[in-house]
Amino acid sequence: MNKTDIYKDVYAKLKKSLRWKVSDARSIMMIASLYVTNNKTYAPVRLDEIAERIRKELGFFNTLQSHHRYTFAAMLDTRFLHPEKSIKSFIQSYKALVDEGFTMGPYTYISAMVLISGEEISDGTSSRAMEVYKKMRKKHFFLTGQSDYPLAMLLARRTQDTDMLIEQIEYFYEQLNQSGFHKGNDLQTMSHILSLNEDVDSNVLVTRCKEIFDMLKDEGIRPKSMFYPQIAMLSFITNGSDHIAAVMEILESLNTDIRWQKDMNFIMAVTLHLSDQIENSSIFQTNLSTTIEALIQAQQSSSVAAIAGATAATSSGE
């Protein structure tokens, strides 16, 4: 089976096994994508065991509700050889981020997961992430919030001077806006993701994004601002606009079997296509491997963060 068929199969199994535990279909879709993109077999009992271990470690009154807990359990299960042993590192990293000034809640848990998922973790990564976040907020006070924590954590891995990094993000933001992208939090997220690519000239990336933007419109996909991160991801591929047809084929297949989730299906289609390209193509050179790993994490973290934010707003009655 190809990745799309595997994803649909895993999604169906998850929907059945988690029907009383995770109410948001988007969370189940994200969990399915974690297993498929990491080439890990989904085992219901194992996922339940990891989620239960997280619950016991965190305590009953913790903010990590069941639907989030299963997402994090899936991240641990798919990214670590011994996920149970990684729970303590996950919680310790969360507490370290809170001590650094990060607000307690789902976005900081996501940031902790990003932190321990990195190949190289230095003692200064947490403080550098907070420095990046504060400078983001100084530039765009009303746009920058807790949902930007995960990408701040990814950007903190960059060795580039923080002020120069913020300038690069701002350059992307302004150039993309001039190219037809609407200002807002999604454009800021897009600019953050593009800044993860140290191997391609900034102007080239902006041009690629515009080409992909136009191609999507030609294919009948309205490039909503929520899709900006996916456009950024596709720009990492040379001739990314040439891959739109493949993405559309996956999207059509997903829309047939997973109805009422067309927006999320598009996000998943891009993820599945990129994952397939990384494994089966020479388009990504060895020196881009770290960037691509961060790229996939950025997409998954952004989606988890968006779902967490929407769920929090609903549960609070907003």
CSV table of C-alpha atoms in Angstrom, one decimal:
chain,number,residue,atom,x,y,z
A,1,MET,CA,0.0,0.0,0.0
A,2,ASN,CA,1.1,3.6,-0.6
A,3,LYS,CA,1.3,6.1,2.2
A,4,THR,CA,-2.2,7.5,1.5
A,5,ASP,CA,-3.8,4.1,1.8
A,6,ILE,CA,-1.8,3.3,4.9
A,7,TYR,CA,-2.9,6.6,6.4
A,8,LYS,CA,-6.6,6.0,5.7
A,9,ASP,CA,-6.2,2.5,7.2
A,10,VAL,CA,-4.5,3.8,10.4
A,11,TYR,CA,-7.1,6.6,10.7
A,12,ALA,CA,-10.0,4.1,10.5
A,13,LYS,CA,-8.4,2.0,13.2
A,14,LEU,CA,-7.7,5.0,15.4
A,15,LYS,CA,-11.2,6.3,14.9
A,16,LYS,CA,-12.6,3.0,16.2
A,17,SER,CA,-10.2,2.5,19.1
A,18,LEU,CA,-10.3,6.2,20.3
A,19,ARG,CA,-14.0,6.9,19.7
A,20,TRP,CA,-14.7,7.4,23.4
A,21,LYS,CA,-11.4,9.1,24.2
A,22,VAL,CA,-10.7,11.6,21.5
A,23,SER,CA,-13.7,13.6,20.2
A,24,ASP,CA,-11.9,15.8,17.7
A,25,ALA,CA,-11.5,14.1,14.3
A,26,ARG,CA,-8.6,16.4,13.5
A,27,SER,CA,-6.6,15.1,16.4
A,28,ILE,CA,-7.2,11.5,15.2
A,29,MET,CA,-6.0,12.6,11.7
A,30,MET,CA,-2.9,14.1,13.2
A,31,ILE,CA,-2.1,10.9,15.3
A,32,ALA,CA,-2.5,8.8,12.1
A,33,SER,CA,-0.1,11.1,10.2
A,34,LEU,CA,2.5,10.7,13.0
A,35,TYR,CA,2.5,6.9,12.6
A,36,VAL,CA,2.6,7.1,8.8
A,37,THR,CA,5.3,9.7,8.4
A,38,ASN,CA,7.5,7.9,11.0
A,39,ASN,CA,6.9,4.5,9.5
A,40,LYS,CA,5.7,3.1,12.8
A,41,THR,CA,3.0,0.5,13.2
A,42,TYR,CA,0.0,1.6,15.2
A,43,ALA,CA,-0.7,-0.7,18.2
A,44,PRO,CA,-3.8,0.3,20.2
A,45,VAL,CA,-2.7,-1.3,23.4
A,46,ARG,CA,0.7,0.3,23.3
A,47,LEU,CA,-0.8,3.8,22.7
A,48,ASP,CA,-3.2,3.3,25.6
A,49,GLU,CA,-0.4,2.3,27.9
A,50,ILE,CA,1.8,5.3,27.0
A,51,ALA,CA,-1.2,7.7,27.4
A,52,GLU,CA,-2.0,6.1,30.8
A,53,ARG,CA,1.7,6.5,31.9
A,54,ILE,CA,1.5,10.2,30.9
A,55,ARG,CA,-1.7,10.6,32.9
A,56,LYS,CA,-0.1,9.0,36.0
A,57,GLU,CA,3.1,11.0,35.7
A,58,LEU,CA,1.2,14.4,35.3
A,59,GLY,CA,-1.6,13.9,37.8
A,60,PHE,CA,-5.4,14.2,37.6
A,61,PHE,CA,-5.7,17.9,37.6
A,62,ASN,CA,-3.1,18.6,34.8
A,63,THR,CA,-4.1,20.7,31.8
A,64,LEU,CA,-3.2,18.0,29.4
A,65,GLN,CA,-6.7,16.6,28.6
A,66,SER,CA,-7.3,13.2,27.2
A,67,HIS,CA,-7.4,14.2,23.5
A,68,HIS,CA,-4.1,16.0,23.9
A,69,ARG,CA,-2.6,13.2,26.0
A,70,TYR,CA,-3.1,10.7,23.2
A,71,THR,CA,-1.5,13.0,20.6
A,72,PHE,CA,1.6,13.3,22.8
A,73,ALA,CA,1.5,9.6,23.5
A,74,ALA,CA,1.6,9.0,19.7
A,75,MET,CA,4.5,11.5,19.4
A,76,LEU,CA,6.5,9.6,22.0
A,77,ASP,CA,5.5,6.2,20.4
A,78,THR,CA,6.6,7.2,16.9
A,79,ARG,CA,9.7,9.2,17.7
A,80,PHE,CA,11.4,7.2,20.4
A,81,LEU,CA,12.6,3.6,20.7
A,82,HIS,CA,11.6,3.4,24.3
A,83,PRO,CA,8.7,5.9,24.7
A,84,GLU,CA,8.0,5.0,28.3
A,85,LYS,CA,11.5,6.1,29.3
A,86,SER,CA,11.1,9.3,27.3
A,87,ILE,CA,8.1,10.4,29.4
A,88,LYS,CA,10.2,11.7,32.2
A,89,SER,CA,12.4,13.7,29.8
A,90,PHE,CA,9.3,15.1,28.3
A,91,ILE,CA,7.9,16.2,31.7
A,92,GLN,CA,11.3,17.5,32.8
A,93,SER,CA,11.7,19.6,29.6
A,94,TYR,CA,8.2,21.0,30.2
A,95,LYS,CA,9.0,22.1,33.7
A,96,ALA,CA,12.3,23.6,32.5
A,97,LEU,CA,10.4,25.6,29.9
A,98,VAL,CA,7.9,26.9,32.5
A,99,ASP,CA,10.9,27.9,34.7
A,100,GLU,CA,12.2,29.8,31.6
A,101,GLY,CA,9.1,31.8,31.4
A,102,PHE,CA,6.8,29.7,29.1
A,103,THR,CA,3.2,29.7,30.1
A,104,MET,CA,1.8,26.4,31.4
A,105,GLY,CA,-0.5,24.7,28.9
A,106,PRO,CA,-0.7,22.6,25.7
A,107,TYR,CA,1.6,24.8,23.6
A,108,THR,CA,4.4,24.5,26.1
A,109,TYR,CA,3.9,20.7,26.1
A,110,ILE,CA,4.3,20.8,22.4
A,111,SER,CA,7.5,22.8,22.7
A,112,ALA,CA,8.8,20.3,25.2
A,113,MET,CA,8.2,17.6,22.7
A,114,VAL,CA,10.0,19.5,20.0
A,115,LEU,CA,12.9,20.1,22.4
A,116,ILE,CA,13.4,16.4,23.2
A,117,SER,CA,12.8,15.3,19.6
A,118,GLY,CA,15.9,17.2,18.4
A,119,GLU,CA,19.1,15.3,17.7
A,120,GLU,CA,21.2,17.8,19.6
A,121,ILE,CA,19.9,19.5,22.7
A,122,SER,CA,22.0,22.1,24.4
A,123,ASP,CA,21.5,23.5,27.9
A,124,GLY,CA,20.8,27.0,26.3
A,125,THR,CA,18.1,25.9,23.9
A,126,SER,CA,15.2,26.8,26.2
A,127,SER,CA,16.5,30.2,27.1
A,128,ARG,CA,17.4,30.9,23.4
A,129,ALA,CA,13.8,29.9,22.4
A,130,MET,CA,12.4,32.3,24.9
A,131,GLU,CA,14.7,35.0,23.6
A,132,VAL,CA,13.5,34.3,20.0
A,133,TYR,CA,9.9,34.4,21.2
A,134,LYS,CA,10.3,37.7,23.0
A,135,LYS,CA,11.8,39.3,19.9
A,136,MET,CA,9.0,37.9,17.8
A,137,ARG,CA,6.5,39.4,20.2
A,138,LYS,CA,8.3,42.8,20.1
A,139,LYS,CA,8.0,42.9,16.3
A,140,HIS,CA,4.3,41.7,16.2
A,141,PHE,CA,2.8,42.1,19.6
A,142,PHE,CA,-0.8,41.4,18.7
A,143,LEU,CA,0.1,38.4,16.4
A,144,THR,CA,2.5,36.6,18.7
A,145,GLY,CA,1.2,34.3,21.4
A,146,GLN,CA,1.6,30.9,23.0
A,147,SER,CA,0.9,29.1,19.7
A,148,ASP,CA,4.2,30.5,18.5
A,149,TYR,CA,6.2,28.6,21.2
A,150,PRO,CA,6.8,25.4,19.1
A,151,LEU,CA,8.3,27.3,16.1
A,152,ALA,CA,10.4,29.5,18.5
A,153,MET,CA,11.8,26.2,19.8
A,154,LEU,CA,12.6,25.0,16.3
A,155,LEU,CA,14.2,28.4,15.4
A,156,ALA,CA,16.2,28.3,18.6
A,157,ARG,CA,18.2,25.4,17.0
A,158,ARG,CA,19.6,27.8,14.4
A,159,THR,CA,23.1,29.1,15.1
A,160,GLN,CA,22.3,32.4,13.5
A,161,ASP,CA,22.4,35.5,15.6
A,162,THR,CA,18.9,36.1,17.1
A,163,ASP,CA,18.5,39.6,15.8
A,164,MET,CA,19.5,38.5,12.3
A,165,LEU,CA,17.1,35.6,12.5
A,166,ILE,CA,14.2,38.0,13.5
A,167,GLU,CA,15.2,40.3,10.6
A,168,GLN,CA,15.0,37.4,8.2
A,169,ILE,CA,11.6,36.4,9.5
A,170,GLU,CA,10.4,40.0,9.1
A,171,TYR,CA,11.8,40.1,5.5
A,172,PHE,CA,9.8,37.0,4.6
A,173,TYR,CA,6.7,38.5,6.2
A,174,GLU,CA,6.9,41.8,4.2
A,175,GLN,CA,7.9,40.2,0.9
A,176,LEU,CA,5.2,37.6,1.1
A,177,ASN,CA,2.6,40.2,1.9
A,178,GLN,CA,3.7,42.2,-1.2
A,179,SER,CA,3.3,39.0,-3.2
A,180,GLY,CA,-0.4,38.6,-2.2
A,181,PHE,CA,-0.3,36.8,1.1
A,182,HIS,CA,-2.5,38.4,3.8
A,183,LYS,CA,-0.9,39.7,7.0
A,184,GLY,CA,-1.8,37.8,10.2
A,185,ASN,CA,-0.7,35.0,12.4
A,186,ASP,CA,-0.7,32.4,9.6
A,187,LEU,CA,1.7,34.6,7.5
A,188,GLN,CA,3.9,34.9,10.5
A,189,THR,CA,4.0,31.1,11.0
A,190,MET,CA,4.8,30.8,7.3
A,191,SER,CA,7.7,33.2,7.7
A,192,HIS,CA,9.0,31.2,10.7
A,193,ILE,CA,8.9,28.0,8.7
A,194,LEU,CA,10.7,29.5,5.7
A,195,SER,CA,13.4,30.8,8.1
A,196,LEU,CA,14.2,27.1,9.0
A,197,ASN,CA,15.7,26.7,5.5
A,198,GLU,CA,19.3,27.8,5.6
A,199,ASP,CA,20.2,26.3,2.2
A,200,VAL,CA,18.0,28.3,-0.2
A,201,ASP,CA,18.1,32.1,-0.9
A,202,SER,CA,15.2,34.0,0.7
A,203,ASN,CA,14.1,35.6,-2.5
A,204,VAL,CA,14.0,32.2,-4.2
A,205,LEU,CA,11.8,30.8,-1.4
A,206,VAL,CA,9.4,33.8,-1.8
A,207,THR,CA,9.2,33.3,-5.5
A,208,ARG,CA,8.4,29.6,-5.1
A,209,CYS,CA,5.7,30.4,-2.5
A,210,LYS,CA,4.0,32.7,-5.0
A,211,GLU,CA,4.2,30.1,-7.8
A,212,ILE,CA,2.6,27.5,-5.5
A,213,PHE,CA,0.0,30.0,-4.3
A,214,ASP,CA,-1.0,30.6,-8.0
A,215,MET,CA,-1.0,26.9,-8.9
A,216,LEU,CA,-3.4,26.1,-6.1
A,217,LYS,CA,-5.8,28.8,-7.3
A,218,ASP,CA,-5.6,27.3,-10.8
A,219,GLU,CA,-6.4,23.9,-9.3
A,220,GLY,CA,-9.6,25.3,-7.6
A,221,ILE,CA,-8.1,25.4,-4.1
A,222,ARG,CA,-8.7,28.7,-2.4
A,223,PRO,CA,-5.3,29.4,-0.7
A,224,LYS,CA,-6.7,30.1,2.7
A,225,SER,CA,-4.4,31.7,5.2
A,226,MET,CA,-4.5,28.4,7.2
A,227,PHE,CA,-2.7,26.8,4.3
A,228,TYR,CA,0.2,29.2,4.3
A,229,PRO,CA,2.4,26.8,6.3
A,230,GLN,CA,1.8,24.1,3.7
A,231,ILE,CA,2.7,26.4,0.9
A,232,ALA,CA,6.0,27.2,2.8
A,233,MET,CA,6.7,23.5,3.2
A,234,LEU,CA,6.2,22.8,-0.5
A,235,SER,CA,8.6,25.6,-1.3
A,236,PHE,CA,11.4,23.6,0.2
A,237,ILE,CA,11.2,21.3,-2.8
A,238,THR,CA,12.9,22.5,-6.0
A,239,ASN,CA,10.0,23.0,-8.5
A,240,GLY,CA,7.5,22.6,-5.7
A,241,SER,CA,4.7,23.9,-8.0
A,242,ASP,CA,5.2,20.7,-10.1
A,243,HIS,CA,4.1,18.6,-7.2
A,244,ILE,CA,0.7,20.2,-6.9
A,245,ALA,CA,-0.9,17.6,-9.1
A,246,ALA,CA,0.3,14.8,-6.8
A,247,VAL,CA,-1.0,16.7,-3.8
A,248,MET,CA,-4.4,17.1,-5.5
A,249,GLU,CA,-4.6,13.4,-6.2
A,250,ILE,CA,-4.0,12.6,-2.6
A,251,LEU,CA,-6.5,15.2,-1.5
A,252,GLU,CA,-9.2,13.8,-3.8
A,253,SER,CA,-8.6,10.3,-2.3
A,254,LEU,CA,-8.8,11.6,1.3
A,255,ASN,CA,-11.9,13.7,0.6
A,256,THR,CA,-13.6,10.5,-0.7
A,257,ASP,CA,-13.0,8.5,2.5
A,258,ILE,CA,-12.7,11.2,5.2
A,259,ARG,CA,-15.6,13.6,4.6
A,260,TRP,CA,-16.3,17.0,6.4
A,261,GLN,CA,-12.5,17.6,6.9
A,262,LYS,CA,-11.5,19.1,3.6
A,263,ASP,CA,-9.2,21.7,5.1
A,264,MET,CA,-7.4,19.2,7.3
A,265,ASN,CA,-7.3,16.7,4.4
A,266,PHE,CA,-5.3,19.3,2.4
A,267,ILE,CA,-2.8,19.7,5.3
A,268,MET,CA,-2.5,15.9,5.4
A,269,ALA,CA,-2.1,15.6,1.7
A,270,VAL,CA,0.9,17.9,1.7
A,271,THR,CA,2.4,16.1,4.7
A,272,LEU,CA,2.0,12.6,3.1
A,273,HIS,CA,3.4,13.8,-0.2
A,274,LEU,CA,6.4,15.4,1.4
A,275,SER,CA,7.0,12.4,3.5
A,276,ASP,CA,6.9,10.2,0.4
A,277,GLN,CA,9.3,12.5,-1.5
A,278,ILE,CA,11.8,12.4,1.4
A,279,GLU,CA,11.9,8.6,1.4
A,280,ASN,CA,11.7,7.9,-2.4
A,281,SER,CA,13.4,10.8,-4.1
A,282,SER,CA,16.8,12.4,-4.4
A,283,ILE,CA,15.4,15.9,-4.4
A,284,PHE,CA,16.6,16.4,-0.8
A,285,GLN,CA,20.3,16.3,-0.5
A,286,THR,CA,22.0,15.0,2.7
A,287,ASN,CA,22.8,18.6,3.9
A,288,LEU,CA,19.0,19.3,4.0
A,289,SER,CA,18.1,16.3,6.1
A,290,THR,CA,18.1,18.3,9.4
A,291,THR,CA,16.0,21.0,7.8
A,292,ILE,CA,13.5,18.5,6.5
A,293,GLU,CA,13.2,16.8,9.9
A,294,ALA,CA,12.5,20.3,11.4
A,295,LEU,CA,10.1,21.0,8.6
A,296,ILE,CA,7.9,18.0,9.3
A,297,GLN,CA,8.0,18.7,13.0
A,298,ALA,CA,7.0,22.3,12.3
A,299,GLN,CA,3.9,21.2,10.3
A,300,GLN,CA,2.9,18.6,12.9
A,301,SER,CA,3.5,21.0,15.8
A,302,SER,CA,1.6,23.8,14.1
A,303,SER,CA,-1.4,21.6,13.5
A,304,VAL,CA,-1.4,20.2,17.0
A,305,ALA,CA,-1.1,23.8,18.3
A,306,ALA,CA,-4.0,24.9,16.2
A,307,ILE,CA,-6.2,22.0,17.3
A,308,ALA,CA,-5.3,22.6,20.9
A,309,GLY,CA,-6.1,26.3,20.6
A,310,ALA,CA,-9.4,25.7,18.9
A,311,THR,CA,-10.3,23.1,21.6
A,312,ALA,CA,-9.4,25.4,24.4
A,313,ALA,CA,-11.5,28.2,22.9
A,314,THR,CA,-14.5,25.9,22.6
A,315,SER,CA,-14.2,24.4,26.1
A,316,SER,CA,-13.9,27.9,27.6
A,317,GLY,CA,-17.1,29.0,25.8
A,318,GLU,CA,-15.3,31.6,23.6
